mmCIF file with all atom_site columns, C-alpha atoms in Angstrom:
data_model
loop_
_atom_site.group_PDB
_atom_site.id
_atom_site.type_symbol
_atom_site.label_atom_id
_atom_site.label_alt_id
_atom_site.label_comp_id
_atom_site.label_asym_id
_atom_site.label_entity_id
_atom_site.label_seq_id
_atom_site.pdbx_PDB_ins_code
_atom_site.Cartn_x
_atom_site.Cartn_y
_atom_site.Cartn_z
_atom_site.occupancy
_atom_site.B_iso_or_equiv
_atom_site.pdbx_formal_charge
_atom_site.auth_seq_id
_atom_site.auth_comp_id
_atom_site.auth_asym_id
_atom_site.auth_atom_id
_atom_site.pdbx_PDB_model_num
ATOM 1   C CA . UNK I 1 1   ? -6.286  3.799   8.877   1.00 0.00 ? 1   UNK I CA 1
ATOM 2   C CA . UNK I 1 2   ? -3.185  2.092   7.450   1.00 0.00 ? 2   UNK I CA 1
ATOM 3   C CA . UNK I 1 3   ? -1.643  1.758   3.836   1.00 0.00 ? 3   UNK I CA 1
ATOM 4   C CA . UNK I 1 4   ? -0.348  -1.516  3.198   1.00 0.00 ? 4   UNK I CA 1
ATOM 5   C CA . UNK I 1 5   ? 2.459   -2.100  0.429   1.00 0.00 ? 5   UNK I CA 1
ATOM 6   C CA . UNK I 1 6   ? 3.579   -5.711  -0.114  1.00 0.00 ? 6   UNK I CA 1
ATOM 7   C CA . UNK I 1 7   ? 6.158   -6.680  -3.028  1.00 0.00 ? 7   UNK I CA 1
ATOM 8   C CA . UNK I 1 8   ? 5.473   -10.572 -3.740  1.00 0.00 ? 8   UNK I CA 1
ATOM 9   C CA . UNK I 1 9   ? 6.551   -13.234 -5.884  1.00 0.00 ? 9   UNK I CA 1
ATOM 10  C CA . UNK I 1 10  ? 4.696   -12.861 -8.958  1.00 0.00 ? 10  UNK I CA 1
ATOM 11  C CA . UNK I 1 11  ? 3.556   -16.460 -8.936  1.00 0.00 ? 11  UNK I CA 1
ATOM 12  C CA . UNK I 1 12  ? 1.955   -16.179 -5.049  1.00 0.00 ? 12  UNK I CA 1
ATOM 13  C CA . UNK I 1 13  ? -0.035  -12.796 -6.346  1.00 0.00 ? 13  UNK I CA 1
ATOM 14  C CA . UNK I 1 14  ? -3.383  -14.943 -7.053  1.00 0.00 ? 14  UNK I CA 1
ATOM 15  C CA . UNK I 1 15  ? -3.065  -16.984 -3.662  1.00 0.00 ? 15  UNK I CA 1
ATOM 16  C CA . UNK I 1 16  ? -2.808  -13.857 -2.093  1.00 0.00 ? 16  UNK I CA 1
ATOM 17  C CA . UNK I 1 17  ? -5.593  -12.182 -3.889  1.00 0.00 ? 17  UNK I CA 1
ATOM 18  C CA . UNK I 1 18  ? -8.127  -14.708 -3.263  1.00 0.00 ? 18  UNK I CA 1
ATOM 19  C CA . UNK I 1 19  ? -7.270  -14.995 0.654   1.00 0.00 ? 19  UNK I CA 1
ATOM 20  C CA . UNK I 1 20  ? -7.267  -11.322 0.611   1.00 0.00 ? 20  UNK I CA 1
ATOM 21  C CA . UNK I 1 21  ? -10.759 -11.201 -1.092  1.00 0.00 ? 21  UNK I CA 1
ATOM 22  C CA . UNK I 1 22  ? -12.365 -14.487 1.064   1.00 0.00 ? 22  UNK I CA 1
ATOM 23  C CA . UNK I 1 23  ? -11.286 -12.125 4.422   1.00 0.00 ? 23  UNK I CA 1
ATOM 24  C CA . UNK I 1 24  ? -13.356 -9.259  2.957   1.00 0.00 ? 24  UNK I CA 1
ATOM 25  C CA . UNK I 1 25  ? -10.542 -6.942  1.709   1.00 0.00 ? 25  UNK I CA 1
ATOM 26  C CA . UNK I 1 26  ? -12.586 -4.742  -0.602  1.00 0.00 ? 26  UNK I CA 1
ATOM 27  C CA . UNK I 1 27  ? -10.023 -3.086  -3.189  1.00 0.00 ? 27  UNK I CA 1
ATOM 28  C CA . UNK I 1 28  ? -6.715  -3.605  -3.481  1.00 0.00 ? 28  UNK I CA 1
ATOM 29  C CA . UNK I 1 29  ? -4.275  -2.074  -6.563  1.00 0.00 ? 29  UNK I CA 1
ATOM 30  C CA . UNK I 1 30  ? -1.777  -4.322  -8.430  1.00 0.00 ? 30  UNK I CA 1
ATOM 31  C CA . UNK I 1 31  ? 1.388   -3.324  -10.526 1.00 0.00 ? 31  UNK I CA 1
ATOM 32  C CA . UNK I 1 32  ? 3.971   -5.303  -12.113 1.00 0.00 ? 32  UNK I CA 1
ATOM 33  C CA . UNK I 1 33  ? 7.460   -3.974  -10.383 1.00 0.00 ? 33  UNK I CA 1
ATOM 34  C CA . UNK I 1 34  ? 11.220  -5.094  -10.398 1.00 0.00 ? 34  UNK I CA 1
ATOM 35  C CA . UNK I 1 35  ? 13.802  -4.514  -8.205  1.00 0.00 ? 35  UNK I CA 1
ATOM 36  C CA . UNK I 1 36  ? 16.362  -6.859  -5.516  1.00 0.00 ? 36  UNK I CA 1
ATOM 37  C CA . UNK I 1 37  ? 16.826  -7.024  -1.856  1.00 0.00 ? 37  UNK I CA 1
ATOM 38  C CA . UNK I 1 38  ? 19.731  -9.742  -0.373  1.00 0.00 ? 38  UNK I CA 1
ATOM 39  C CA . UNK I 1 39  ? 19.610  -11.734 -3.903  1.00 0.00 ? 39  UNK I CA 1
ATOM 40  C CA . UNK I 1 40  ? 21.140  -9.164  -5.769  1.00 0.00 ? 40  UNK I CA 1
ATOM 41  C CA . UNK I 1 41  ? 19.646  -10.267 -8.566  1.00 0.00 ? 41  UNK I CA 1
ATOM 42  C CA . UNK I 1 42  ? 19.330  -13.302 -10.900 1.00 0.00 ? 42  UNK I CA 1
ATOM 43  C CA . UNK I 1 43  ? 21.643  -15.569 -13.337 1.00 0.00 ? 43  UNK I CA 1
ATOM 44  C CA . UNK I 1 44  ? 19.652  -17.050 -16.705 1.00 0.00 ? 44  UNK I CA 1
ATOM 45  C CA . UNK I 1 45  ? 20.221  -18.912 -19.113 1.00 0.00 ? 45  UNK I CA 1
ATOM 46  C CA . UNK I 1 46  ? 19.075  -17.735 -22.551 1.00 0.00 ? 46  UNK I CA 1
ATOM 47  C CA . UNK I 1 47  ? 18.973  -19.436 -25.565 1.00 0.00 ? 47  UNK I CA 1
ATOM 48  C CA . UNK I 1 48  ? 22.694  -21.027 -24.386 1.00 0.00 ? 48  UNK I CA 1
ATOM 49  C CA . UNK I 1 49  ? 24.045  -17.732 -23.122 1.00 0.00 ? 49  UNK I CA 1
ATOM 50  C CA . UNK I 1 50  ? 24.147  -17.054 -18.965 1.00 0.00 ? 50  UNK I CA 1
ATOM 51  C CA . UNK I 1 51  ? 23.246  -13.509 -18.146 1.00 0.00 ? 51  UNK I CA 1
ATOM 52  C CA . UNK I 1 52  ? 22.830  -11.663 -15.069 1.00 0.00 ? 52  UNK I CA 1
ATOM 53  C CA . UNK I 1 53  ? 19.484  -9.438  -13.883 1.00 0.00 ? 53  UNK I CA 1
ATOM 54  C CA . UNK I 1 54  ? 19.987  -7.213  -11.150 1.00 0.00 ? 54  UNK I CA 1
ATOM 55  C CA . UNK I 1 55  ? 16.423  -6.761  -11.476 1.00 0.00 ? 55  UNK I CA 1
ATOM 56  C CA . UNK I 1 56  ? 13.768  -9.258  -10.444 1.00 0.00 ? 56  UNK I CA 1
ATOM 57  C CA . UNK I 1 57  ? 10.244  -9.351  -10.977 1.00 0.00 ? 57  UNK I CA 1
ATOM 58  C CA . UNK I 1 58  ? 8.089   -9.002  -8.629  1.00 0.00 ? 58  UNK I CA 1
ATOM 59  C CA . UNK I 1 59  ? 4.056   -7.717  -8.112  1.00 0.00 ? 59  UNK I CA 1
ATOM 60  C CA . UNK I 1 60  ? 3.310   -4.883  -5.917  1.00 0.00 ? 60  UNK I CA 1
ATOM 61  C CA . UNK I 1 61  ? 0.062   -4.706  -3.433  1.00 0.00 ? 61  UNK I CA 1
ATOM 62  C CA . UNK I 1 62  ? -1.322  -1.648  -2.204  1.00 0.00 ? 62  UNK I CA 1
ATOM 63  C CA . UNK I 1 63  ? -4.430  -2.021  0.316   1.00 0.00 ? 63  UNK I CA 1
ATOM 64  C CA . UNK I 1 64  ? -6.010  0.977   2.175   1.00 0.00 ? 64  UNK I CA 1
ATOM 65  C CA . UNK I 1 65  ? -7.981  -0.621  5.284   1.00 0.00 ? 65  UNK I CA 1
ATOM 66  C CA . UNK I 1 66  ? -8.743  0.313   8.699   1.00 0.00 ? 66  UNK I CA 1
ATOM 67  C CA . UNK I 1 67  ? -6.724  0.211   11.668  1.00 0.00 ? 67  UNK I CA 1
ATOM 68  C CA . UNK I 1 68  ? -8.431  -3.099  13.355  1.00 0.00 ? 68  UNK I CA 1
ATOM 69  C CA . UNK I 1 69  ? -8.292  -4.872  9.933   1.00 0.00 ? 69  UNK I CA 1
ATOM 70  C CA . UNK I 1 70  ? -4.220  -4.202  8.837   1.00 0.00 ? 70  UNK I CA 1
ATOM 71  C CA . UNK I 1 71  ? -2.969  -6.658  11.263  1.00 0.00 ? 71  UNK I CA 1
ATOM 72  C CA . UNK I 1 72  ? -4.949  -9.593  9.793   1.00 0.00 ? 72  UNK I CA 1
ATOM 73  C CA . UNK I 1 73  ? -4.130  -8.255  6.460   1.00 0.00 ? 73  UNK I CA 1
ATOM 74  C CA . UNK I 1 74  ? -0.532  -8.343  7.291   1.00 0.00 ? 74  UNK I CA 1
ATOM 75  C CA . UNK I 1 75  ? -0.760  -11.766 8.639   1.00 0.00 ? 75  UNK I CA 1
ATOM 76  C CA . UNK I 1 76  ? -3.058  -13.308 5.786   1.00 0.00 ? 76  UNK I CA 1
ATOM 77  C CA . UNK I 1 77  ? -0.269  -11.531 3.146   1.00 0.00 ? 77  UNK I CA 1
ATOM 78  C CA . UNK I 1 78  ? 2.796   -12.783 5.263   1.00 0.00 ? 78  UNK I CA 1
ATOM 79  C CA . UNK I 1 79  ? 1.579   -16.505 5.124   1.00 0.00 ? 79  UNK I CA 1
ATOM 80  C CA . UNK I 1 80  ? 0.170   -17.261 2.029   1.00 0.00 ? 80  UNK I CA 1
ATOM 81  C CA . UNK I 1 81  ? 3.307   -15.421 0.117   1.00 0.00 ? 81  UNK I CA 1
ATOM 82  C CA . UNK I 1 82  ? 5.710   -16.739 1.955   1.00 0.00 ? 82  UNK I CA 1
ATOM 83  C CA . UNK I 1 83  ? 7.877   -19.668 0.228   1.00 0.00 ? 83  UNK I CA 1
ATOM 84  C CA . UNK I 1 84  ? 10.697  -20.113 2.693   1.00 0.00 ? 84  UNK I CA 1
ATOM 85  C CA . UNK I 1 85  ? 13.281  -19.125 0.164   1.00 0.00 ? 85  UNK I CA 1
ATOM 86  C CA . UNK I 1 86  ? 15.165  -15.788 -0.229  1.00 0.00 ? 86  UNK I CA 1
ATOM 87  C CA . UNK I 1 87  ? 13.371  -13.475 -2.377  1.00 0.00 ? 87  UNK I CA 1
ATOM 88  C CA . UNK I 1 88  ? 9.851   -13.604 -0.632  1.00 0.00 ? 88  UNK I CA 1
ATOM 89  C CA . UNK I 1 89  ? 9.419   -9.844  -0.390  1.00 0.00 ? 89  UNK I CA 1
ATOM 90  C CA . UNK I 1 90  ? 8.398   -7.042  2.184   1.00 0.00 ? 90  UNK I CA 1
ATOM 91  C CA . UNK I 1 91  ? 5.322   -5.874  3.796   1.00 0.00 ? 91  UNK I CA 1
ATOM 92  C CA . UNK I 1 92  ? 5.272   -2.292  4.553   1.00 0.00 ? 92  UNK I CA 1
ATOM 93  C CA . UNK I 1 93  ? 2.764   -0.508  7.240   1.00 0.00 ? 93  UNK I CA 1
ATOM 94  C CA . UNK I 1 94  ? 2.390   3.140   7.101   1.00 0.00 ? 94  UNK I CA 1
ATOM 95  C CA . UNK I 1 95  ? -0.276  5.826   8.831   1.00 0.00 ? 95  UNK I CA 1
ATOM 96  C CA . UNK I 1 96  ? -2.781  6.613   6.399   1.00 0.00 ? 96  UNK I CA 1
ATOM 97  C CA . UNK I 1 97  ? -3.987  10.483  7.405   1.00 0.00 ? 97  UNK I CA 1
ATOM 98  C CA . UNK I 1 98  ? -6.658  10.773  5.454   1.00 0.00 ? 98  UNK I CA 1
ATOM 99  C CA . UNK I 1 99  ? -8.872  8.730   2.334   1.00 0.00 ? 99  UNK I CA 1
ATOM 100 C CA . UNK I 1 100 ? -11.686 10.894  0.242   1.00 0.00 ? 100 UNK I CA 1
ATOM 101 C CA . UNK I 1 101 ? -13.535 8.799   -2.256  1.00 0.00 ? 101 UNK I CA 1
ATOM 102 C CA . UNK I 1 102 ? -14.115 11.159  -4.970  1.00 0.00 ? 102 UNK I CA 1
ATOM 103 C CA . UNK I 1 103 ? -17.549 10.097  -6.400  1.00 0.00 ? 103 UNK I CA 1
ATOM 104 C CA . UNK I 1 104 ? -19.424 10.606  -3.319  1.00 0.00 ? 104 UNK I CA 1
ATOM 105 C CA . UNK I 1 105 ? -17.183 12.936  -1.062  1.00 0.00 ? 105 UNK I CA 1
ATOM 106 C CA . UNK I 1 106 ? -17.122 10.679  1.630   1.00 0.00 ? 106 UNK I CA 1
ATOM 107 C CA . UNK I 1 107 ? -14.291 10.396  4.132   1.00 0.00 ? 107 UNK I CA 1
ATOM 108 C CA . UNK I 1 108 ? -12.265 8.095   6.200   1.00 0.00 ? 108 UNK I CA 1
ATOM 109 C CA . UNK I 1 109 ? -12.853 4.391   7.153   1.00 0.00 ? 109 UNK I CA 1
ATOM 110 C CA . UNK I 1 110 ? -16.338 5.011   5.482   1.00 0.00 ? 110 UNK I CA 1
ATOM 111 C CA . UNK I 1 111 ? -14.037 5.804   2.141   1.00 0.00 ? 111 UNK I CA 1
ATOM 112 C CA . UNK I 1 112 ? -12.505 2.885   1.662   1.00 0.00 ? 112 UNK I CA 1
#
């Protein structure tokens, strides 16, 4: 099993979603995050006044799937957040030792 964490532009999160959903991924969780890679953050404008963020928005993914699934899931995640600019985000891959769902008891692939 693999744990997927992507950090996405906030406005790609529901094209994402809904190709994530149409390929069958069942349950995914979704939280608002900042932070900065290479951009270093942003310049604004407010209200007349420039500022600088070193934080930017961003939404953060987290899927639990199976091993034969998390290279599609990569792929569909890569494509359909990807804008071609700086700022586009990671995908992260990790080794998922073990899933319990904790209504029924039930373990591994047949968890999630």
């Amino acid at each position: 099993m693999k744990y997927i964490i992507a950090i996405i532009k906030p406005f790609k999160f529901t094209e994402v979603k809904d190709a994530l959903a149409s390929a069958g991924v069942s349950g995914l969780t979704v939280s608002e995050v900042s932070g900065f890679g290479r951009q270093k953050g942003q310049t604004e404008i407010y209200r007349g006044a420039e500022y600088s963020s070193s934080l930017v928005p961003k939404i953060k993914l987290e899927i639990a799937v199976s091993d034969a699934f998390a290279d599609s899931v990569v792929e569909i995640i890569g494509k359909c957040a990807s804008t071609d600019e700086i700022g586009d985000g990671k995908i992260f891959v990790f080794d998922l030792a073990e899933v319990l769902r904790v209504r029924t008891g039930e373990q591994g692939d047949i968890a999630l």
